[in-house]
Short mmCIF file of C-alpha atoms in Angstrom, two decimals:
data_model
loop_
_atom_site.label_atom_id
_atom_site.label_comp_id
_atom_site.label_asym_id
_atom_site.label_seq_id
_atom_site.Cartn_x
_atom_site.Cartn_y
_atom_site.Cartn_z
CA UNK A 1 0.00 0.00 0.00
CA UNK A 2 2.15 3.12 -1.20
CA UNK A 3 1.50 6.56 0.51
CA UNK A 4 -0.09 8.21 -2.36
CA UNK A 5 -3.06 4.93 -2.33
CA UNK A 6 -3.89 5.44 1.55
CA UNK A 7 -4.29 9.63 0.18
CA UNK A 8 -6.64 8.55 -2.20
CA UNK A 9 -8.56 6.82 0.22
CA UNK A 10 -8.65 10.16 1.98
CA UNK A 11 -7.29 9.26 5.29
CA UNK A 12 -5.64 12.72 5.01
CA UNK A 13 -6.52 13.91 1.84
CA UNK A 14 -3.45 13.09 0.40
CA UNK A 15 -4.37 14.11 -3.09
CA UNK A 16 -5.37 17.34 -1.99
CA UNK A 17 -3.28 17.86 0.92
CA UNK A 18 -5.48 18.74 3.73
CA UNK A 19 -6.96 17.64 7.30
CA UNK A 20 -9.48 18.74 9.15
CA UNK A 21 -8.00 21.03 12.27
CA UNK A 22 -9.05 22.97 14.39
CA UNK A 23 -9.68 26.65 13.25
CA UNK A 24 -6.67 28.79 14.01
CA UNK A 25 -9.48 32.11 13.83
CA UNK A 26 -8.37 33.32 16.68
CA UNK A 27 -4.99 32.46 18.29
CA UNK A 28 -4.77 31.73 22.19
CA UNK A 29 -3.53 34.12 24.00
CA UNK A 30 -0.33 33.42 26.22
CA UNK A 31 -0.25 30.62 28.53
CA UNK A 32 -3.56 29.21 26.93
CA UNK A 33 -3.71 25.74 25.83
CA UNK A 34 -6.49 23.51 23.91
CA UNK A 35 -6.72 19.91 22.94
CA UNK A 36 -9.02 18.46 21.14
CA UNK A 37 -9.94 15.96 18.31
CA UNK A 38 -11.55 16.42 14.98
CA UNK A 39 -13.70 13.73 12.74
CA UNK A 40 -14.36 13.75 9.33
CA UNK A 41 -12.87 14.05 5.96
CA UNK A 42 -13.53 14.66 2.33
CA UNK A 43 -17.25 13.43 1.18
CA UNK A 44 -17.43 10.65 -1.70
CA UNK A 45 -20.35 8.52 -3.17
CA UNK A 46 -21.35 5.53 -1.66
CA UNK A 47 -24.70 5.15 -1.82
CA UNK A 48 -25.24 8.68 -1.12
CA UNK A 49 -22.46 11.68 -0.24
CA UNK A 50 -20.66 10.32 3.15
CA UNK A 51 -17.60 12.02 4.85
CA UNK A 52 -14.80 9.96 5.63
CA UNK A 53 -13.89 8.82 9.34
CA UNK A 54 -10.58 10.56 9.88
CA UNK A 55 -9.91 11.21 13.50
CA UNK A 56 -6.90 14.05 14.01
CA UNK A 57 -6.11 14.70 17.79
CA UNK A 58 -4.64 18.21 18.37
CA UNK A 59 -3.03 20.46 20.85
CA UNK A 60 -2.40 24.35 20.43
CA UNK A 61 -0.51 26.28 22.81
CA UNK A 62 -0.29 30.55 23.34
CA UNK A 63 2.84 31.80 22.85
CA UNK A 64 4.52 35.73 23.80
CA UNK A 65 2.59 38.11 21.69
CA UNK A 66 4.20 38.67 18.16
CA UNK A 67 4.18 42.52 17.45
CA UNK A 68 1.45 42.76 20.22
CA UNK A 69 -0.75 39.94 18.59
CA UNK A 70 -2.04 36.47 20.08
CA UNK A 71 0.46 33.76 18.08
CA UNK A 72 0.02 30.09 18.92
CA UNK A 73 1.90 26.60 18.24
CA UNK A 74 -0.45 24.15 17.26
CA UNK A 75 0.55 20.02 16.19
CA UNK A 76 -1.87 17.06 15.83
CA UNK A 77 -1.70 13.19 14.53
CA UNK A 78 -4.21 11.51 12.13
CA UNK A 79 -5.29 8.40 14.26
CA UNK A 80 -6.72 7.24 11.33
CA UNK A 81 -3.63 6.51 9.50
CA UNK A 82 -1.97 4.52 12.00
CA UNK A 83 -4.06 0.95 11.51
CA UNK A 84 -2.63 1.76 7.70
CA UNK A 85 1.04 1.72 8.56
CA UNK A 86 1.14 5.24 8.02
CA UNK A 87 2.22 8.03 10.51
CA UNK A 88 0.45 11.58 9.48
CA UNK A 89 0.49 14.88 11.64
CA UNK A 90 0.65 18.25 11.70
CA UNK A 91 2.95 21.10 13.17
CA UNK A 92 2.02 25.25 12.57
CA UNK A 93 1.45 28.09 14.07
CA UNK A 94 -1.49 31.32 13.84
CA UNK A 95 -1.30 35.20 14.13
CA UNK A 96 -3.65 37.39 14.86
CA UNK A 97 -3.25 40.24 12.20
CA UNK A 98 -5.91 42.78 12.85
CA UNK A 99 -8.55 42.45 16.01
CA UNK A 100 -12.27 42.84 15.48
CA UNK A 101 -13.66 46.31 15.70
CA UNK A 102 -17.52 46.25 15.73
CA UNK A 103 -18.72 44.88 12.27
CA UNK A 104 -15.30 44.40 10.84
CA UNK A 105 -14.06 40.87 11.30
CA UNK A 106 -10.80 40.00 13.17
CA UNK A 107 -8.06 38.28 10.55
CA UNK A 108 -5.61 36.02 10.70
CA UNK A 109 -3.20 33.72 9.06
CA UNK A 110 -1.56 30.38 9.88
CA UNK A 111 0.94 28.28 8.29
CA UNK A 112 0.92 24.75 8.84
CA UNK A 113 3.37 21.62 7.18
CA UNK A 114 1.82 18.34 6.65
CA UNK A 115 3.91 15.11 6.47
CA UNK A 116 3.42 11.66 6.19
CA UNK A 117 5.86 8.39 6.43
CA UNK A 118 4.80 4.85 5.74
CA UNK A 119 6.25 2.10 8.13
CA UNK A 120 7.88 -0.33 5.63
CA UNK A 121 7.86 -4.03 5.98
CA UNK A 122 3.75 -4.09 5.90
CA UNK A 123 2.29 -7.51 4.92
CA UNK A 124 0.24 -5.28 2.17
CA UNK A 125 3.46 -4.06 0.48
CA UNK A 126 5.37 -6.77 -1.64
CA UNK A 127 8.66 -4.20 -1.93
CA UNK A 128 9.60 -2.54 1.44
CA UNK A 129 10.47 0.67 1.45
CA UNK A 130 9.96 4.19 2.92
CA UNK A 131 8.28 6.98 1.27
CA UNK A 132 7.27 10.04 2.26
CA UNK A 133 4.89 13.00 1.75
CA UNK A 134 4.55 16.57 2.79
CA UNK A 135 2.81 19.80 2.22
CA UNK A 136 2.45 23.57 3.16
CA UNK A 137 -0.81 25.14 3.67
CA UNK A 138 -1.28 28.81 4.78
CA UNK A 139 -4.68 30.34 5.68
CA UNK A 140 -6.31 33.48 6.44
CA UNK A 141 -9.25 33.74 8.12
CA UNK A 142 -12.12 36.32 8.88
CA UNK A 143 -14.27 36.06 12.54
CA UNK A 144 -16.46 37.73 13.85
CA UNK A 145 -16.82 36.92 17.99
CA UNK A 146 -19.89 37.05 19.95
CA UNK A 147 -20.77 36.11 23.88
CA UNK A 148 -20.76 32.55 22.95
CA UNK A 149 -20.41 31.79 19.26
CA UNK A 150 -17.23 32.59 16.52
CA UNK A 151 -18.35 32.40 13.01
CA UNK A 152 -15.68 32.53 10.33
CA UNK A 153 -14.30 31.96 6.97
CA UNK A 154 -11.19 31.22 5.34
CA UNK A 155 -9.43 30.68 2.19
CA UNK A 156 -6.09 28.83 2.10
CA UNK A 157 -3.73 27.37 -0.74
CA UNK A 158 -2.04 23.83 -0.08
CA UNK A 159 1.53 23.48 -1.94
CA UNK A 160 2.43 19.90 -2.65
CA UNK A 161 6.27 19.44 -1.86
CA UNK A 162 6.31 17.02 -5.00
CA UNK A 163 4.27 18.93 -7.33
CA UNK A 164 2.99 21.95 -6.51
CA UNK A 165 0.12 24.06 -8.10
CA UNK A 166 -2.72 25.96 -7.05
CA UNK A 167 -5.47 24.40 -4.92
CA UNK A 168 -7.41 26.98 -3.35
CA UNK A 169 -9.30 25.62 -0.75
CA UNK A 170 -12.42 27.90 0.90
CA UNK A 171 -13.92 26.56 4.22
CA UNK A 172 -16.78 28.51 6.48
CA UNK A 173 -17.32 27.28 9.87
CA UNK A 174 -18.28 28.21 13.28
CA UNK A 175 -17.06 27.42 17.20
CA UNK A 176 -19.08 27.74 19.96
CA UNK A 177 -17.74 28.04 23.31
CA UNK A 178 -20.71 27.53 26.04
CA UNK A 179 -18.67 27.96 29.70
CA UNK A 180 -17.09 30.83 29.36
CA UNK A 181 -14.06 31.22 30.57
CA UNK A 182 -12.42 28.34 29.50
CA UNK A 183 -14.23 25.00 29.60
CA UNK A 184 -15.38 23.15 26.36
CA UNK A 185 -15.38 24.48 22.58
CA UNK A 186 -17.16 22.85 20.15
CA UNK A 187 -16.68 23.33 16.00
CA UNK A 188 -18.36 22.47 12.91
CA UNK A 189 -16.95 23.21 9.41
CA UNK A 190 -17.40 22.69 5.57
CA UNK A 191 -14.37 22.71 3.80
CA UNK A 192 -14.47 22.61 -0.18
CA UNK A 193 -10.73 21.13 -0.72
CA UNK A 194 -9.03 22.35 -4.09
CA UNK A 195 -11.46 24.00 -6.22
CA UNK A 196 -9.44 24.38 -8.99
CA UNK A 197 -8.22 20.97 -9.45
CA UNK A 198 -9.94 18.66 -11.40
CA UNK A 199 -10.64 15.26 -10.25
CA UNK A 200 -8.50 12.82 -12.31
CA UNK A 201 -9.35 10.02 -9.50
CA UNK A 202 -12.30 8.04 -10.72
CA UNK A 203 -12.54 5.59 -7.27
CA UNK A 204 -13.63 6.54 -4.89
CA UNK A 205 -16.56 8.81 -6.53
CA UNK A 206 -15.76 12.63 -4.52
CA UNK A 207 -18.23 15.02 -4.14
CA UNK A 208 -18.73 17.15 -5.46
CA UNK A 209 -17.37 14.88 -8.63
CA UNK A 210 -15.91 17.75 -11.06
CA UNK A 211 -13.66 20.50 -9.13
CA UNK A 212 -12.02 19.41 -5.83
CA UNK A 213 -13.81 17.59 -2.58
CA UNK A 214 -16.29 19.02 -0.25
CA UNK A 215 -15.12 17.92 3.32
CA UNK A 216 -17.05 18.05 6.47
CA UNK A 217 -15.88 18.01 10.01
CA UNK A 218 -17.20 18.36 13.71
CA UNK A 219 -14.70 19.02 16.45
CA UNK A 220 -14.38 19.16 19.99
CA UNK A 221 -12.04 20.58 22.37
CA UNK A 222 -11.50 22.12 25.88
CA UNK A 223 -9.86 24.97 27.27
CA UNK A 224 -7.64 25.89 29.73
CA UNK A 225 -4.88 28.08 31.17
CA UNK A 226 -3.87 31.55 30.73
CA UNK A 227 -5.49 34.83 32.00
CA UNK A 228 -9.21 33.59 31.48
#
């Protein structure tokens, strides 16, 4: 089973380089930490749109302000990918560029790296051997915060370390955080993964099944630290 056949399969969206996270909108502030898990994964047809099971579990940490802005550390592993033979995470950090004032949103941006190893010597691969895969994405994101509830949406652009091209990827979403301070956050998002590539993978059937792969994901997470 190469590393390219388990991204088809969308255990991390290989082919279009993506996982679903947990939304950098707004950075922690220092001495803040969350960890979490988020489920789901690109949608394809069988018998009807379903998203796939990927489980990523995540921690983010608040760092010293950068330029007077919240900037966090955040890393997670795909659980998913581990039954596979295959060891996927995460490793990035957010920044808040401009806070919210009234009706305009607050925006920031995050960079994250991808990577992926197989563990060679599998029963289901006749030639052992290591291979590898990685990718960049960066994201900026729009919020607006209430009392409870952070809507927001984003547009980011994945860069293949192999071959990269464009694969804008737009994703609107919201958290809602019901004990405040602190306490448990919960997140839903809908992630359409590389519009502008066109699907040259015929199995499994994505959806939507001409420009890139609608992804849906629910997370939860809880809250803690810092000057809340």
């Amino acid at each position: 089973m190469t590393l390219r056949w388990v991204g088809t399969l969308g255990l991390c969206l290989g082919l279009l380089a993506g996982c679903g996270t947990l939304s950098t909108a707004r950075p922690l502030e220092q001495g803040e930490t969350m960890v979490g898990a988020t489920l789901g994964g690109g949608m394809f047809n069988f018998g009807g749109p379903l998203p796939l099971p990927n489980v990523v579990v995540e921690g983010r940490h608040g760092l010293r302000p950068l330029a007077n802005r919240a900037f966090d550390l955040g890393y997670g592993l795909n659980l998913s990918a581990l039954p596979f033979g295959l060891t996927q995470g995460h490793v990035g950090a957010s920044w808040l560029i401009v806070d919210q004032a009234g009706a305009r949103p607050a925006f920031s941006v995050n960079n994250r790296i991808f990577f992926g190893i197989n563990v060679p010597g599998g029963p289901d691969r006749p030639t052992p051997r290591v291979q590898g895969w990685g990718a960049d994405q960066i994201e900026v994101t729009a919020s607006w915060k209430t009392e409870r509830t952070l809507p927001y949406v984003s547009l980011s652009q994945y860069f293949d370390f192999r071959n990269p091209e464009l694969l804008l990827t737009p994703a609107v979403g919201v958290q809602v955080d019901p004990a405040d301070p602190g306490g448990f956050v919960f997140q839903g998002e809908l992630r359409w993964f590389a519009i502008t590539r066109t699907q040259d993978i015929l199995i499994p059937s994505w959806v939507p099944r001409r420009a890139g792969t609608l992804g849906v994901f629910v997370s939860g997470a809880v809250r803690f630290g810092g000057n809340r």
